[in-house]
Amino acid sequence: MSKVVGLILSGGAGSRLGGVNKGLVLVEGKPLVQWVYDVFSPQVDEVYISANEDISAYRAVSMNILSDEKRFYRDGPLSGMYSLRKIVKPEDIIQVVTCDLPLLPKDLVVKQLLKLREENLDAVYPRDDERAHYGLLMFKAKYIDEIESLLLDKQHRIRDFLAKMKCDSLFFDDSTAFINGNDWDAVAQITKILKERKC
């Protein structure tokens, strides 16, 4: 029986935050990755976190931690995705999100899965009025082995991976759901929205 396996990417260097591990940036008393985990985990059958540093801190959120292979260490999001290859089965579906999206749509998975199945796609990713969000792609796990050849060829973009599959985007009308904590201004914006939602 197939499962939807969730992966939270937290393996980046946080360069735009001055080298701070962005998944661990505190917002309203909780690290960004905890906010993401709380909204994401009810949507999938199981969740893994891709992390290369501060492993013990990430284990406070989940014990399911995966790190990049040495040969692909910090080679970008595809390297994090590839770390799932020994866990998933070909019939599974993988949903990827990033650790800095605490405003993530609560219906992201169900909507993308419906489109994937109804249109017989291999991959789906969200978009809004501003842009496509390739880092939140859903794809059929049977394609995960394709990532190895891409990384060996130094093709590190998610779009390189999508080019190997039948894919399409799915429109979401709330662009605030995709504000990521890539820099301190964005973190401040996220904090403001979360405070307003508490009121």
Coordinates of C-alpha atoms in Angstrom, one line a residue, residues 2-185:
S2 CA 1.4 3.4 -1.0
K3 CA 2.1 6.2 1.6
V4 CA 2.6 9.9 1.4
V5 CA 6.1 10.5 2.8
G6 CA 6.9 14.0 3.9
L7 CA 10.3 15.6 3.8
I8 CA 11.2 18.9 5.5
L9 CA 14.4 20.3 3.9
S10 CA 16.6 21.8 6.6
G11 CA 20.1 21.1 5.2
G12 CA 21.0 24.6 3.9
A13 CA 23.6 26.9 5.2
G14 CA 21.3 29.8 6.1
S15 CA 23.6 32.3 4.3
R16 CA 21.1 35.1 4.1
L17 CA 20.6 34.9 7.9
G18 CA 24.3 35.3 8.6
G19 CA 24.9 31.6 8.7
V20 CA 22.3 30.9 11.4
N21 CA 20.5 27.6 10.9
K22 CA 17.2 29.0 9.7
G23 CA 15.1 26.0 10.7
L24 CA 16.0 26.8 14.3
V25 CA 15.3 30.5 14.2
L26 CA 12.8 31.2 17.1
V27 CA 9.4 32.7 16.1
E28 CA 6.9 33.2 19.0
G29 CA 8.9 30.8 21.1
K30 CA 9.2 28.0 18.6
P31 CA 11.8 27.2 16.0
L32 CA 10.6 27.7 12.4
V33 CA 11.0 24.0 11.7
Q34 CA 8.6 23.2 14.6
W35 CA 5.9 25.4 13.1
V36 CA 6.4 23.7 9.8
Y37 CA 6.3 20.2 11.4
D38 CA 3.1 21.0 13.3
V39 CA 1.2 22.1 10.2
F40 CA 2.7 19.5 7.8
S41 CA 2.8 16.2 9.8
P42 CA -1.1 15.8 9.9
Q43 CA -1.1 16.0 6.1
V44 CA 1.2 13.0 5.5
D45 CA 1.7 9.4 6.7
E46 CA 5.2 10.0 8.0
V47 CA 7.7 12.9 8.2
Y48 CA 11.5 13.0 7.9
I49 CA 13.7 16.1 8.4
S50 CA 16.8 16.5 6.2
A51 CA 19.4 18.2 8.3
N52 CA 23.2 18.4 8.1
E53 CA 24.0 20.5 11.2
D54 CA 22.6 20.9 14.8
I55 CA 21.2 17.3 14.6
S56 CA 20.3 17.2 18.3
A57 CA 18.2 20.3 18.0
Y58 CA 16.3 18.9 15.1
R59 CA 15.8 15.6 17.1
A60 CA 13.8 17.7 19.6
V61 CA 11.3 18.1 16.8
S62 CA 11.5 14.6 15.3
M63 CA 13.7 11.5 15.6
N64 CA 13.4 10.9 11.9
I65 CA 16.5 12.8 10.8
L66 CA 18.3 12.2 7.5
S67 CA 21.6 13.8 6.4
D68 CA 23.1 14.2 2.9
E69 CA 25.4 11.5 1.6
K70 CA 29.1 12.5 1.9
R71 CA 29.5 12.6 -1.9
F72 CA 26.5 15.0 -2.2
Y73 CA 27.0 16.9 1.0
R74 CA 25.2 20.3 0.8
D75 CA 24.6 19.9 -2.9
G76 CA 21.2 21.6 -2.5
P77 CA 17.6 20.4 -2.1
L78 CA 18.0 17.4 -4.5
S79 CA 20.7 16.0 -2.1
G80 CA 18.2 16.2 0.7
M81 CA 15.5 14.4 -1.4
Y82 CA 17.9 11.7 -2.4
S83 CA 18.5 10.8 1.3
L84 CA 15.0 9.3 1.2
R85 CA 15.9 6.7 -1.4
K86 CA 16.4 3.8 1.1
I87 CA 13.2 4.6 3.0
V88 CA 10.5 5.0 0.3
K89 CA 9.0 2.3 -1.9
P90 CA 8.4 2.9 -5.7
E91 CA 4.7 3.2 -5.2
D92 CA 5.0 5.9 -2.5
I93 CA 4.4 9.6 -3.0
I94 CA 6.9 12.1 -1.6
Q95 CA 5.9 15.6 -0.5
V96 CA 8.7 18.1 0.0
V97 CA 8.5 21.3 2.0
T98 CA 11.2 23.6 3.4
C99 CA 11.9 24.3 7.1
D100 CA 11.2 28.1 6.8
L101 CA 7.5 28.0 5.8
P102 CA 5.4 28.2 9.0
L103 CA 2.4 29.6 7.1
L104 CA 2.2 26.5 4.9
P105 CA -1.3 25.7 3.5
K106 CA -3.1 23.1 5.6
D107 CA -4.5 21.6 2.5
L108 CA -1.3 21.5 0.5
V109 CA -0.9 17.7 0.3
V110 CA -4.5 16.8 -0.3
K111 CA -4.8 19.3 -3.1
Q112 CA -1.6 18.4 -4.8
L113 CA -2.3 14.6 -4.4
L114 CA -5.7 15.1 -6.1
K115 CA -4.2 16.9 -9.0
L116 CA -1.4 14.3 -9.3
R117 CA -3.9 11.4 -9.5
E118 CA -6.6 13.1 -11.5
E119 CA -4.2 14.2 -14.2
N120 CA -1.9 11.2 -14.1
L121 CA 1.1 13.4 -13.3
D122 CA 4.5 12.4 -11.9
A123 CA 5.0 15.6 -10.0
V124 CA 3.1 18.7 -8.9
Y125 CA 4.3 21.9 -7.3
P126 CA 2.4 25.0 -6.1
R127 CA 2.4 28.5 -7.5
D128 CA 0.7 31.8 -6.6
D129 CA 0.3 35.1 -8.2
E130 CA 4.0 35.9 -7.8
R131 CA 5.9 32.7 -8.7
A132 CA 6.2 28.9 -8.8
H133 CA 7.4 27.2 -5.6
Y134 CA 9.4 24.3 -6.9
G135 CA 10.7 23.5 -3.4
L136 CA 7.3 22.3 -2.3
L137 CA 7.0 19.6 -5.0
M138 CA 5.2 16.4 -4.7
F139 CA 6.5 13.5 -6.8
K140 CA 6.2 9.8 -7.3
A141 CA 9.0 8.0 -5.3
K142 CA 9.8 5.7 -8.2
Y143 CA 11.7 8.7 -9.8
I144 CA 14.0 9.2 -6.8
D145 CA 16.9 7.3 -8.4
E146 CA 17.0 9.9 -11.2
I147 CA 18.4 12.4 -8.7
E148 CA 21.7 10.5 -8.4
S149 CA 22.7 11.1 -12.1
L150 CA 21.7 14.8 -11.8
L151 CA 23.9 15.3 -8.8
L152 CA 26.8 13.5 -10.4
D153 CA 26.4 15.8 -13.4
K154 CA 26.3 18.8 -11.1
Q155 CA 22.7 19.6 -12.0
H156 CA 21.4 20.8 -8.6
R157 CA 18.2 22.6 -9.5
I158 CA 14.8 21.1 -8.8
R159 CA 13.8 22.2 -12.2
D160 CA 16.4 19.8 -13.7
F161 CA 14.6 17.0 -11.8
L162 CA 11.1 18.1 -12.9
A163 CA 12.3 18.0 -16.5
K164 CA 12.5 14.2 -16.2
M165 CA 8.9 13.9 -15.2
K166 CA 5.4 14.7 -16.4
C167 CA 4.6 17.6 -14.1
D168 CA 2.4 20.7 -13.7
S169 CA 1.8 23.5 -11.2
L170 CA -1.2 24.0 -8.9
F171 CA -2.5 27.5 -8.2
F172 CA -3.0 28.6 -4.5
D173 CA -4.5 32.1 -4.1
D174 CA -3.0 32.9 -0.7
S175 CA 0.5 34.0 -1.4
T176 CA 1.2 34.7 2.3
A177 CA 1.3 30.9 2.8
F178 CA 4.6 30.8 0.9
I179 CA 6.5 33.5 2.7
N180 CA 9.7 31.8 3.7
G181 CA 12.1 32.9 6.5
N182 CA 15.1 33.4 4.2
D183 CA 16.1 36.7 5.7
W184 CA 15.4 38.7 8.9
D185 CA 12.8 40.9 7.2

